[in-house]
Tab-separated table of C-alpha atoms and ligand atoms in Angstrom:
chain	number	residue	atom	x	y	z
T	443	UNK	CA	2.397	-5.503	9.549
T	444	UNK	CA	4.927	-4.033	7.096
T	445	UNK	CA	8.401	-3.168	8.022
T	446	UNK	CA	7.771	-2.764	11.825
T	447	UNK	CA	10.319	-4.117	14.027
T	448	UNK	CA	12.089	-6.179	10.782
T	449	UNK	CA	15.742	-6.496	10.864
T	450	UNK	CA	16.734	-4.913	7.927
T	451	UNK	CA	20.798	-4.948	6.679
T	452	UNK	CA	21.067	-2.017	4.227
T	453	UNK	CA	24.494	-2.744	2.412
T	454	UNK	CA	25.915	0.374	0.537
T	455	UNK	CA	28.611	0.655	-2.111
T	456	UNK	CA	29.647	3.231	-4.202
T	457	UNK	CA	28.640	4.749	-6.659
T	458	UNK	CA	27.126	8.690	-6.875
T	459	UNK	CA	23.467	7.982	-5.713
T	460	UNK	CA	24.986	6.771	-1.837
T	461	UNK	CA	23.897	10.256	-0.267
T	462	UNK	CA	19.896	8.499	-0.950
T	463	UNK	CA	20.920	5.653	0.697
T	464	UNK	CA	20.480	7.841	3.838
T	465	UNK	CA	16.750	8.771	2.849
T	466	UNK	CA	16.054	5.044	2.411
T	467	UNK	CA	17.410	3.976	5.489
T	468	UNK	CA	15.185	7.039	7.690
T	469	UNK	CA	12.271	5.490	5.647
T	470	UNK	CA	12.697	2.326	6.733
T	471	UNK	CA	13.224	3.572	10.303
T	472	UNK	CA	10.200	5.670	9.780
T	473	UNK	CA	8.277	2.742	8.769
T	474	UNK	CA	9.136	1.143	12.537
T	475	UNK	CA	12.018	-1.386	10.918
T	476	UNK	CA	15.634	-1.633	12.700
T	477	UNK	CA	18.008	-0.591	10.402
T	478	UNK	CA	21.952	-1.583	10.313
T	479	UNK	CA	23.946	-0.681	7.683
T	480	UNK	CA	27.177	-2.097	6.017
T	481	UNK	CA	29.315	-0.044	3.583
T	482	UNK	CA	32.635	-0.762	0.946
T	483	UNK	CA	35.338	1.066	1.112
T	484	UNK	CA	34.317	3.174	-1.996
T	485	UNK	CA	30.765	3.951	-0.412
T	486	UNK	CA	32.601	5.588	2.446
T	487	UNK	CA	34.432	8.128	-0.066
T	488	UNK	CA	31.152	9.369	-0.686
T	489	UNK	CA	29.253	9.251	2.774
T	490	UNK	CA	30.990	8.279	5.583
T	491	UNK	CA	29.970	5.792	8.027
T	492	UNK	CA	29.001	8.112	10.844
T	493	UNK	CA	25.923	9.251	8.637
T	494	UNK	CA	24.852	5.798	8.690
T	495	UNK	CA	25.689	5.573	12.328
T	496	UNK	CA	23.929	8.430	13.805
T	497	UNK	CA	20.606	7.470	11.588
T	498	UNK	CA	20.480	4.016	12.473
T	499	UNK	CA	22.370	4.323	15.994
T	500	UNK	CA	23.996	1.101	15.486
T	501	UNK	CA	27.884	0.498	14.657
T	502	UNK	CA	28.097	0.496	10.348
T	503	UNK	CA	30.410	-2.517	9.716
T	504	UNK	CA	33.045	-1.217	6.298
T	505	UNK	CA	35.546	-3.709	7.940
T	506	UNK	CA	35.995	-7.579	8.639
T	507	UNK	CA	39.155	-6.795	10.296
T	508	UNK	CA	38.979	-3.549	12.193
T	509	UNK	CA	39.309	-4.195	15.887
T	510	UNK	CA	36.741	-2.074	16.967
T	511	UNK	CA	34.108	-4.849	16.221
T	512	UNK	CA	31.787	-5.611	18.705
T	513	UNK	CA	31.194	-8.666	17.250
T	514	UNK	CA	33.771	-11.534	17.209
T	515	UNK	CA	32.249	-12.811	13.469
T	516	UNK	CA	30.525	-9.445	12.843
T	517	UNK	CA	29.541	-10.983	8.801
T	518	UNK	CA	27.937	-13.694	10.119
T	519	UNK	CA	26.150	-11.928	13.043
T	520	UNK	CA	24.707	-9.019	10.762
T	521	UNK	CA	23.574	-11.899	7.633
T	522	UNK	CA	22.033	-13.881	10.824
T	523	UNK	CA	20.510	-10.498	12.389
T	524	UNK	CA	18.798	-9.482	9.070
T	525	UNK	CA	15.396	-10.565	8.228
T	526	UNK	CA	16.054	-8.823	4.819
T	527	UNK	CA	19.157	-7.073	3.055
T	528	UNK	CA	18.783	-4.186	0.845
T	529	UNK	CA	21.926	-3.716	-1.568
T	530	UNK	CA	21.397	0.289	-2.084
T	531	UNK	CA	22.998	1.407	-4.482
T	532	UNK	CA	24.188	-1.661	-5.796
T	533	UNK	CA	27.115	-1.173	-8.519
T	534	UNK	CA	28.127	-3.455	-10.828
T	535	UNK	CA	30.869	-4.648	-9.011
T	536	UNK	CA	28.445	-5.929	-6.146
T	537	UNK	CA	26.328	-7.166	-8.404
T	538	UNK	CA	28.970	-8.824	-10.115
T	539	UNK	CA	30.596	-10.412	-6.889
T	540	UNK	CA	26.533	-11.407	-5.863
T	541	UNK	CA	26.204	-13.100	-9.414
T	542	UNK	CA	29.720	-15.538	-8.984
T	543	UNK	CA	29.598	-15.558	-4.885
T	544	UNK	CA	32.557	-13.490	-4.581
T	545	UNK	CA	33.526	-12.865	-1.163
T	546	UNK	CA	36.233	-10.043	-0.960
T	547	UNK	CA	35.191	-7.298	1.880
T	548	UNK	CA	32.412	-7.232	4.772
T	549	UNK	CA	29.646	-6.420	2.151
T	550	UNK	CA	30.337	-9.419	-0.029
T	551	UNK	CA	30.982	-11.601	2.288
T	552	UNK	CA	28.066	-10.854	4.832
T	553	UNK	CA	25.595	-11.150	1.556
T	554	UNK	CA	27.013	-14.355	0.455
T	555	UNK	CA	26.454	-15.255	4.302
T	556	UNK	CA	22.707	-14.344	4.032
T	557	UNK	CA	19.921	-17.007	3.382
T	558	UNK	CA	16.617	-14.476	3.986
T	559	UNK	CA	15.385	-12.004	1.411
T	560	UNK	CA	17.673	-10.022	-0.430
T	561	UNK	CA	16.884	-6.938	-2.710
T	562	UNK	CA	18.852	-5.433	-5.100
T	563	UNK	CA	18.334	-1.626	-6.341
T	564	UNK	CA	21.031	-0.726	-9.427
T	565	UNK	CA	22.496	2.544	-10.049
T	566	UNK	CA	25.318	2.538	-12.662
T	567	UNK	CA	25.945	4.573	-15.722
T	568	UNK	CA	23.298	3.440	-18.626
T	569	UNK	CA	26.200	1.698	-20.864
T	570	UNK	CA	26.976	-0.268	-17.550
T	571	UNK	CA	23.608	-0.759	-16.988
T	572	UNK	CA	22.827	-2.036	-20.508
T	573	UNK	CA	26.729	-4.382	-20.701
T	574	UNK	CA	26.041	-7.998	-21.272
T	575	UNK	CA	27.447	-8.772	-18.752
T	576	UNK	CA	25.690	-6.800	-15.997
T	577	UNK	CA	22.354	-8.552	-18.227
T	578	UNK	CA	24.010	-11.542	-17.429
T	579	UNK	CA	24.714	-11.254	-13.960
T	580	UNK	CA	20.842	-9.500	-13.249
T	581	UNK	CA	19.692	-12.926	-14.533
T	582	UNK	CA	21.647	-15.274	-12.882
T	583	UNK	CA	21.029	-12.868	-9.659
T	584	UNK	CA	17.161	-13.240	-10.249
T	585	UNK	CA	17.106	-17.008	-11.140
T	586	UNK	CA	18.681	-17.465	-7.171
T	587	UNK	CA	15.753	-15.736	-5.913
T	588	UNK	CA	17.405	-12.237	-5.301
T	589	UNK	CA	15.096	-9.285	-6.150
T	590	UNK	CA	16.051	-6.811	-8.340
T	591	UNK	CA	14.504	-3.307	-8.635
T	592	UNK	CA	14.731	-1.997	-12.026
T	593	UNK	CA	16.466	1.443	-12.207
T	594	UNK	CA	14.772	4.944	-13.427
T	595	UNK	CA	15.647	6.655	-16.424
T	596	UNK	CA	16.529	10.351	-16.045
T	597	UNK	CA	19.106	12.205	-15.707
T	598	UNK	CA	22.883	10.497	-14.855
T	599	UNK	CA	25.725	12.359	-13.083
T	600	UNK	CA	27.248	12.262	-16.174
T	601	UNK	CA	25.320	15.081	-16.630
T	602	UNK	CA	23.058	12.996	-20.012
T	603	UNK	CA	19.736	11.255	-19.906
T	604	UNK	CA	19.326	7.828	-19.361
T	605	UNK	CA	18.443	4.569	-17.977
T	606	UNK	CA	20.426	3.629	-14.511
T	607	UNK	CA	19.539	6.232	-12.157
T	608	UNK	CA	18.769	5.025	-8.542
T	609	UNK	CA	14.645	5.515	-7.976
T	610	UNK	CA	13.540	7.908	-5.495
T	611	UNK	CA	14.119	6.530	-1.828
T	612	UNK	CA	10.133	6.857	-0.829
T	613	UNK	CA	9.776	4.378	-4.093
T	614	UNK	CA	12.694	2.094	-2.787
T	615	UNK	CA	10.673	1.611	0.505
T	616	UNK	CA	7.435	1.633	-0.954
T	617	UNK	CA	9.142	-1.346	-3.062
T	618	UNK	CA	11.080	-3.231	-0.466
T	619	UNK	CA	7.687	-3.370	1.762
T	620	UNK	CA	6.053	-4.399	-1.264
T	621	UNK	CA	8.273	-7.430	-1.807
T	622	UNK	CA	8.367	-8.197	1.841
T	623	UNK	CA	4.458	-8.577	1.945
T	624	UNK	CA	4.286	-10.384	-1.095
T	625	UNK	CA	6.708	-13.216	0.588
T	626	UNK	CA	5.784	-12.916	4.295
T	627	UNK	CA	2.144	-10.882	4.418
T	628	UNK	CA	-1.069	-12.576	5.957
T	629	UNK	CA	-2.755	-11.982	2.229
T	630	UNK	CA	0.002	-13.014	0.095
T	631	UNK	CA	-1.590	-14.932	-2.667
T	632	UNK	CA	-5.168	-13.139	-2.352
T	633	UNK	CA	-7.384	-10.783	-4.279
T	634	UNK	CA	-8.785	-7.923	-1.750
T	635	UNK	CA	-11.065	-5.061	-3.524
T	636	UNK	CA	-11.895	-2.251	-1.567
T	637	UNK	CA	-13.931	1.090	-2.544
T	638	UNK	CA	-13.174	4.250	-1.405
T	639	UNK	CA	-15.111	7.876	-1.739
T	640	UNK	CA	-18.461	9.056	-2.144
T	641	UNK	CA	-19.847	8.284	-5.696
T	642	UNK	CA	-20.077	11.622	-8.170
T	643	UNK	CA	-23.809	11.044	-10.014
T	644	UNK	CA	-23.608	13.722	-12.589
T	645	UNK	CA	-26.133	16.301	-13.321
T	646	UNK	CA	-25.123	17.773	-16.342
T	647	UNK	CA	-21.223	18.079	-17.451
T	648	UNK	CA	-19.784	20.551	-14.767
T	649	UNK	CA	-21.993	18.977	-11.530
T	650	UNK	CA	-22.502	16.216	-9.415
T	651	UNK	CA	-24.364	15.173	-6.102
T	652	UNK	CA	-21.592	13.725	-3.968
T	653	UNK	CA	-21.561	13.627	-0.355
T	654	UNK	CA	-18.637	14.023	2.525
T	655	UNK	CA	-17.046	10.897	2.539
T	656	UNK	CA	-13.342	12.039	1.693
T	657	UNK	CA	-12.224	8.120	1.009
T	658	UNK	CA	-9.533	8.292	3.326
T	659	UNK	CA	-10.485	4.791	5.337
T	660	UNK	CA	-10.837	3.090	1.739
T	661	UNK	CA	-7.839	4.263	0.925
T	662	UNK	CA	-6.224	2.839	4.357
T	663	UNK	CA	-7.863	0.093	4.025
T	664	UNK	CA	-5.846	-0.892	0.518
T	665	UNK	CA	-3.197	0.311	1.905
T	666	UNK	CA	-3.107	-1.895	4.853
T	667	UNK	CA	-4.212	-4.660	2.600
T	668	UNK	CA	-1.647	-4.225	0.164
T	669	UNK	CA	1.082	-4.478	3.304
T	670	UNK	CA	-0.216	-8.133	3.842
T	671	UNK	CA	0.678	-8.783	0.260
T	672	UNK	CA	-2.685	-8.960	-1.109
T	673	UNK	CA	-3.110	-7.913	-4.573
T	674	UNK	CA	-5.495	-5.211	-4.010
T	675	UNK	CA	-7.967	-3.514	-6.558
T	676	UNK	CA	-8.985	-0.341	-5.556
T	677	UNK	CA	-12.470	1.660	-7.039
T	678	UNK	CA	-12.534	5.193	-6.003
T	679	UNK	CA	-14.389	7.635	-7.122
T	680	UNK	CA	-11.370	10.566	-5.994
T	681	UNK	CA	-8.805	11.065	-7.216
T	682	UNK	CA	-7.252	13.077	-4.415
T	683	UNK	CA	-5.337	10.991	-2.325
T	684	UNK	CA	-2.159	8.371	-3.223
T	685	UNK	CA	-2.244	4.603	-3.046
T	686	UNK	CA	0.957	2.247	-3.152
T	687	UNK	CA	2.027	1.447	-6.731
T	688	UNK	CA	1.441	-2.083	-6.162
T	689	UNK	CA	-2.522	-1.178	-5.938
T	690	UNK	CA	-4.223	-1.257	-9.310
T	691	UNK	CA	-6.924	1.915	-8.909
T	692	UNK	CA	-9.508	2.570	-11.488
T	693	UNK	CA	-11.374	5.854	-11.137
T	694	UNK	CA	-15.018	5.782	-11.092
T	695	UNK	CA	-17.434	8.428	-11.049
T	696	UNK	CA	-21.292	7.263	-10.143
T	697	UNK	CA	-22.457	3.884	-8.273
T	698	UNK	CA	-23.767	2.270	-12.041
T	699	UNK	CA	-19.987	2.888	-13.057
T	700	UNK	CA	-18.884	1.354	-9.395
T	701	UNK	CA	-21.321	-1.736	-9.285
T	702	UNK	CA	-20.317	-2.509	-13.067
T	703	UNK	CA	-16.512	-2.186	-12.502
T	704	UNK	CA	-16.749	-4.535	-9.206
T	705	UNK	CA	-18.914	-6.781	-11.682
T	706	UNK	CA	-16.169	-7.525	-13.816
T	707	UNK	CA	-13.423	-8.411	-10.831
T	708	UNK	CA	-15.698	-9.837	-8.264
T	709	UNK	CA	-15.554	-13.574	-9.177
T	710	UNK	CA	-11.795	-13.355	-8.689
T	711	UNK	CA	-11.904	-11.747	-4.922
T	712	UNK	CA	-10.833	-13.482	-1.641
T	713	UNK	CA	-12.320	-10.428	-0.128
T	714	UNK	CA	-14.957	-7.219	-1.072
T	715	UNK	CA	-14.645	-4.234	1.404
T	716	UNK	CA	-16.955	-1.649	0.695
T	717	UNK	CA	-16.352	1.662	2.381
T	718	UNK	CA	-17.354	3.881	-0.873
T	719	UNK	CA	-20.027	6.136	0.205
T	720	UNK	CA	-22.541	5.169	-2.440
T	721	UNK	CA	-24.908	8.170	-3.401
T	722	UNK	CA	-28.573	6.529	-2.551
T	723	UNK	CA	-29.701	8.612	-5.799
T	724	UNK	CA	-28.753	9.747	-9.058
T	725	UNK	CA	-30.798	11.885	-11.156
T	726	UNK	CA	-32.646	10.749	-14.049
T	727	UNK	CA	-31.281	11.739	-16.807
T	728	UNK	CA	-27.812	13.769	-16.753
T	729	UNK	CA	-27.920	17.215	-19.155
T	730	UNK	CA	-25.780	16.783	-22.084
T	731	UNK	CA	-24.713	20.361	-21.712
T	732	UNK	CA	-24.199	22.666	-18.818
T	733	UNK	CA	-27.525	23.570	-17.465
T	734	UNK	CA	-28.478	27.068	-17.771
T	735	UNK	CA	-30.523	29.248	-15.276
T	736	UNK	CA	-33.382	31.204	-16.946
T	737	UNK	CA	-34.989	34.776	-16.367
T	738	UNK	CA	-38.409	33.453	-16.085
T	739	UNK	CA	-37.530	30.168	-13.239
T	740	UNK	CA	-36.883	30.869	-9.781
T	741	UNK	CA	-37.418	27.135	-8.767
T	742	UNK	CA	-35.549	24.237	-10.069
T	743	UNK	CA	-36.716	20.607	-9.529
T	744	UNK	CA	-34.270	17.773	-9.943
T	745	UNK	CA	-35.627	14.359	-10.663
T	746	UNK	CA	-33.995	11.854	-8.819
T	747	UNK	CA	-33.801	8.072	-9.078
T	748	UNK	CA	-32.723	5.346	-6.810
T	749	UNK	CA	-29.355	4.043	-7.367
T	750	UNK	CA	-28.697	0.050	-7.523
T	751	UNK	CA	-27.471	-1.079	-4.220
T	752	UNK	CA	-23.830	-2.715	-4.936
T	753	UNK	CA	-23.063	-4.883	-2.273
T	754	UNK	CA	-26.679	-6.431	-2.627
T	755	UNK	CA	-26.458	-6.792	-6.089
T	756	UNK	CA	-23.114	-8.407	-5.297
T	757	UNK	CA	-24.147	-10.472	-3.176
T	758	UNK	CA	-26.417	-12.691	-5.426
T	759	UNK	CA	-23.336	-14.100	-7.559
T	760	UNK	CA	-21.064	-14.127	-3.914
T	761	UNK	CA	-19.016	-17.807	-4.002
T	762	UNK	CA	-16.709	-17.874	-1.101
T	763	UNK	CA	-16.098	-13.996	-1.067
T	764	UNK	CA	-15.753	-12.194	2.460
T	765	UNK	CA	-18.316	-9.459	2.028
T	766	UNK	CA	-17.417	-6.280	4.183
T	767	UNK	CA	-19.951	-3.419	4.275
T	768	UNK	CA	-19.628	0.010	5.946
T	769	UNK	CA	-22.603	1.545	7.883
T	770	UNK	CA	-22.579	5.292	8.339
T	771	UNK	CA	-24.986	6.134	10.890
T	772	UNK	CA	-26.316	9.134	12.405
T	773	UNK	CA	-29.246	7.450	14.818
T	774	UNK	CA	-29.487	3.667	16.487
T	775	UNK	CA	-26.144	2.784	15.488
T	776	UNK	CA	-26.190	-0.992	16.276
T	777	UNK	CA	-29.628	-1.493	15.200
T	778	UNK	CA	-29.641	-0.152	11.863
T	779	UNK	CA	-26.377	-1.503	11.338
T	780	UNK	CA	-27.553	-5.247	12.742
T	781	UNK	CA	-30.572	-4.713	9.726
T	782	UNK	CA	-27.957	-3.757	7.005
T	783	UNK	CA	-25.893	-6.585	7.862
T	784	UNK	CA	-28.906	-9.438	7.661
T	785	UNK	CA	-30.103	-7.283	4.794
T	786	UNK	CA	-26.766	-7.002	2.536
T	787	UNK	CA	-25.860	-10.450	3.451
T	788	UNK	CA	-22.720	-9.887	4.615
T	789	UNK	CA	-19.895	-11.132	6.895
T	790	UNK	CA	-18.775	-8.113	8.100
T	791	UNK	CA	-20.265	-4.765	8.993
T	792	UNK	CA	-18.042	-1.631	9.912
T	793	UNK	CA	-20.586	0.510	12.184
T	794	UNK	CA	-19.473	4.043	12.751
T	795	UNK	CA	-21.469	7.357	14.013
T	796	UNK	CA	-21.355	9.904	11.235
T	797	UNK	CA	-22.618	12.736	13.695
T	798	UNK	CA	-19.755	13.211	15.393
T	799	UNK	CA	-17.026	15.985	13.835
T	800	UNK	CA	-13.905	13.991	15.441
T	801	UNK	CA	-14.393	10.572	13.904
T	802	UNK	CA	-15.681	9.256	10.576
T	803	UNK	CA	-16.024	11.546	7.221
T	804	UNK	CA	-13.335	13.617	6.220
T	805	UNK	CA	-11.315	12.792	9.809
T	806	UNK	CA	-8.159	11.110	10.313
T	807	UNK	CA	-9.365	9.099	13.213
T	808	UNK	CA	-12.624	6.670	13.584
T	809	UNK	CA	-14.268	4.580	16.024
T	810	UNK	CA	-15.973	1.888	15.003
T	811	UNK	CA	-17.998	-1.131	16.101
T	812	UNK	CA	-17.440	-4.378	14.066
T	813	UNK	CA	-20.788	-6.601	13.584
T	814	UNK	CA	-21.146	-10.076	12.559
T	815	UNK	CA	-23.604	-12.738	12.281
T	816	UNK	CA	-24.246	-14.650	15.441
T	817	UNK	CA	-20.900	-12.835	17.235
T	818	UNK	CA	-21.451	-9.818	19.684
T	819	UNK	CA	-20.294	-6.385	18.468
T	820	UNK	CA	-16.939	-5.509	19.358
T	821	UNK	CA	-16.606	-2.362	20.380
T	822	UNK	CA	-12.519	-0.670	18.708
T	823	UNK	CA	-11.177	2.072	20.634
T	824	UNK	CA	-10.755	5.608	18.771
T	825	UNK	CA	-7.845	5.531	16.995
T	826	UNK	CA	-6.184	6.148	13.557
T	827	UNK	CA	-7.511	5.067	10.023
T	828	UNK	CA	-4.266	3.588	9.338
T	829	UNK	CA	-3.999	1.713	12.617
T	830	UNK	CA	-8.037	1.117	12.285
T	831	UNK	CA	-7.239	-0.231	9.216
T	832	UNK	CA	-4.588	-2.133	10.258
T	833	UNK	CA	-6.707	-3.996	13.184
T	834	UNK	CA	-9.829	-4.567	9.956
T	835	UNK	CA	-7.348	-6.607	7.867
T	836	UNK	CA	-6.344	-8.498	10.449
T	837	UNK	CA	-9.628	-9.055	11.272
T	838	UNK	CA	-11.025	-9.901	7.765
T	839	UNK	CA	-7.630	-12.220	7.268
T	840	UNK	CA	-9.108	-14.375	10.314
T	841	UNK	CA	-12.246	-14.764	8.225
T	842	UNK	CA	-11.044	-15.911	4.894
T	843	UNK	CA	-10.695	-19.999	4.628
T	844	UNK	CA	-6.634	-21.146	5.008
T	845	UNK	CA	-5.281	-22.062	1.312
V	1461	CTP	N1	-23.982	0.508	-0.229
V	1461	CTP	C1	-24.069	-0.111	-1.465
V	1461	CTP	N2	-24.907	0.358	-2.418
V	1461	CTP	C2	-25.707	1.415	-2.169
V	1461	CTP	C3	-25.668	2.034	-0.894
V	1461	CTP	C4	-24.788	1.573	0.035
V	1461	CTP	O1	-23.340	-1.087	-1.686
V	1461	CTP	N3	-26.524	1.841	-3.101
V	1461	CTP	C5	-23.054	-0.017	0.762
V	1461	CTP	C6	-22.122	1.037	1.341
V	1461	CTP	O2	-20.928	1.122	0.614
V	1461	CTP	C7	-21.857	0.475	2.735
V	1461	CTP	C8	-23.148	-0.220	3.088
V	1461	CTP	O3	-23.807	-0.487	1.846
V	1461	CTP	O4	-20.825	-0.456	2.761
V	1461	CTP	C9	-24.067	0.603	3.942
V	1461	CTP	O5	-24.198	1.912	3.405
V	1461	CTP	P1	-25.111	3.011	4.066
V	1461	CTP	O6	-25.070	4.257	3.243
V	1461	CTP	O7	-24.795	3.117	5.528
V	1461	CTP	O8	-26.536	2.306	3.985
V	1461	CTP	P2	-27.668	2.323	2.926
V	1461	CTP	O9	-27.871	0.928	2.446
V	1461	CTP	O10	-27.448	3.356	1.868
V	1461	CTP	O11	-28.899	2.711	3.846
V	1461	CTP	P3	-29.333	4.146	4.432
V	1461	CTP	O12	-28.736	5.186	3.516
V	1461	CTP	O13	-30.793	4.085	4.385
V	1461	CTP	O14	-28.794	4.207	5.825
């Protein structure tokens, strides 16, 4: 889901931080939305128009009154076009104007003309920022509903640090798609935990047995999950790759540490997807300090115990929790993963051939077979993680009783 093919009205007045406004609105686009923008007069001292016009290839409306407008009410046809309006940067003034419905120029007006979503991302000068009235006006702006994105600290163009500055543009869209979910996504309102990587079981302080699994589909999978608003906890055991601020991650290093962190937030979860590669064995005891090699031992032995299985173990407190396992196989595919799906109890297997090099560990792409109880396999064409895990969400969303 996310931004794609959303009507989004970006509405830009002026203030220094306009020249990000045009990194925000290629995100969007990037992100598959259709962007049109609308700017005040004092925006277009800074960037003009055309910017805006050649990014989004749609007219940028700075004017109720010029002729030149294609459309004959063009405030009311962009506020009824727009799924959502970003106000990037927003000054005071427009915040001002939003707070007391002030209606003076295209941007005001079309905004006062808006009913959908509307959020607002400050930039102003810290002693602005920090005026009772702009406090004010931020409250009264919240209390209708509007969202407000609170500005970084760092430093201002007035060349001092401090709180006002407009947050990078990859955070503004991370945010905005964020917000959107939350309202609009097929998971708003649900827990999802998902586990990425292949558990670390230490040896002694400097080693571990891990295996190949790089994490990337967990990671997709949270992401993807996150996009239909869920609130999403993610336990990886890597700490390589990025997930969307709105994901809470906790870093975990063997399966013990996995099982007993999902312990503590399972009873909560709409939804458990399990695509951590969990080490089958850890070894017995770990060295407390790095183990040396000695003159006199060419062989080493390495005891090695079995490792709890977590989605078993799970499965004996499971309430109403969609249980999602992964099966990495190398031989008889469907029939090992038909066995792990009776024997882990779950709702959901994810069945995909480890032996090939394109597809599965460490790729960006996968092909998969989804199992269930009493359904045939369906077969997914290769594809993506991210559109793979796109498809899975929508999949485990069809699963999970309505609210
Ligand atoms: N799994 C688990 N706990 C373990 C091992 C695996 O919860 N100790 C989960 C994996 O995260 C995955 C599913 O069980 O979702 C299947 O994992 P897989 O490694 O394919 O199967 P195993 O049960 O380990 O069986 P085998 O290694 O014999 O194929």
């Amino acid at each position: 889901m996310g931004l794609e093919n959303k009507h989004i009205a970006v509405y830009v007045t002026g203030g220094i931080a306009v020249y990000k406004a045009a990194e925000v609105v290629r995100g969007f686009i990037r992100q598959g939305a259709v962007v049109r923008v609308a700017m005040t007069q004092d925006a277009t001292k800074f960037v003009t128009p055309l910017t805006f016009g050649a990014l989004t290839k749609q007219p940028v409306l700075t004017d109720l009154f010029a002729g030149d407008n294609d459309q004959f009410v063009p405030h009311i046809a962009l506020a009824d076009w727009s799924d959502l309006a970003v106000i990037v940067p927003a000054t005071a003034n427009v915040i001002a104007k939003m707070a007391t419905g002030l209606a003076d120029d295209a941007v005001s007006t079309t905004l006062l003309a808006t009913t959908g979503l509307k959020v607002v991302v400050p930039a102003m000068n810290e002693h602005m920022w920090d005026a009772p009235a702009t406090t004010r006006n931020i409250a009264t702006l919240t209390a209708d509903g509007v969202v407000v994105m609170q500005p970084d600290t760092g430093l201002l163009a007035e060349g001092y640090s401090g709180r006002g500055r407009l947050p990078e543009p990859s955070a503004i869209v991370d945010f905005v798609q964020h917000v959107w979910a939350k309202q609009t996504g097929r998971l708003r309102g649900r827990n999802v935990m998902v586990t990425a990587g292949g558990t670390r079981e230490r040896i002694d302080p400097v080693r571990y047995i891990s295996n190949d699994s790089s994490g990337k589909m967990g990671y997709a999978l949270a992401r993807a999950a996150a996009n239909e608003g869920a609130n999403v906890t993610l336990i990886s055991s890597i700490i390589s790759l990025s997930a969307p601020d709105s994901v809470h991650v906790i870093t975990v290093s063997g399966a013990q540490e996995m099982l007993d962190t999902m312990k503590t937030y399972f009873a909560q979860q709409d939804a458990v997807i399990m695509a951590a590669a969990v080490a089958d064995f850890k070894p017995v005891s770990v060295a407390e300090q790095k183990i040396k090699k000695t003159a006199d031992n060419d062989l080493m032995t390495l005891q090695l115990t079995k490792n709890p299985d977590i989605l078993k173990t799970l499965s004996v407190d499971k309430t109403d929790q969609i249980m999602v396992g992964f099966a990495a196989e190398t031989e008889h595919l469907l029939t090992n993963a038909q066995h792990k799906l009776i024997d882990k109890k779950l709702d959901m297997l994810i069945a995909n051939d480890v032996s090939r090099k394109d597809i599965g560990f460490n790729a960006d792409q996968n092909q998969v077979t989804v199992i269930r109880p009493n359904v045939e396999p369906v077969q997914l064409p290769q594809m993506t993680k991210t559109k793979l895990s796109e498809q899975l969400i929508e999949m485990i969303a069809d699963l999970l009783p309505g609210k």
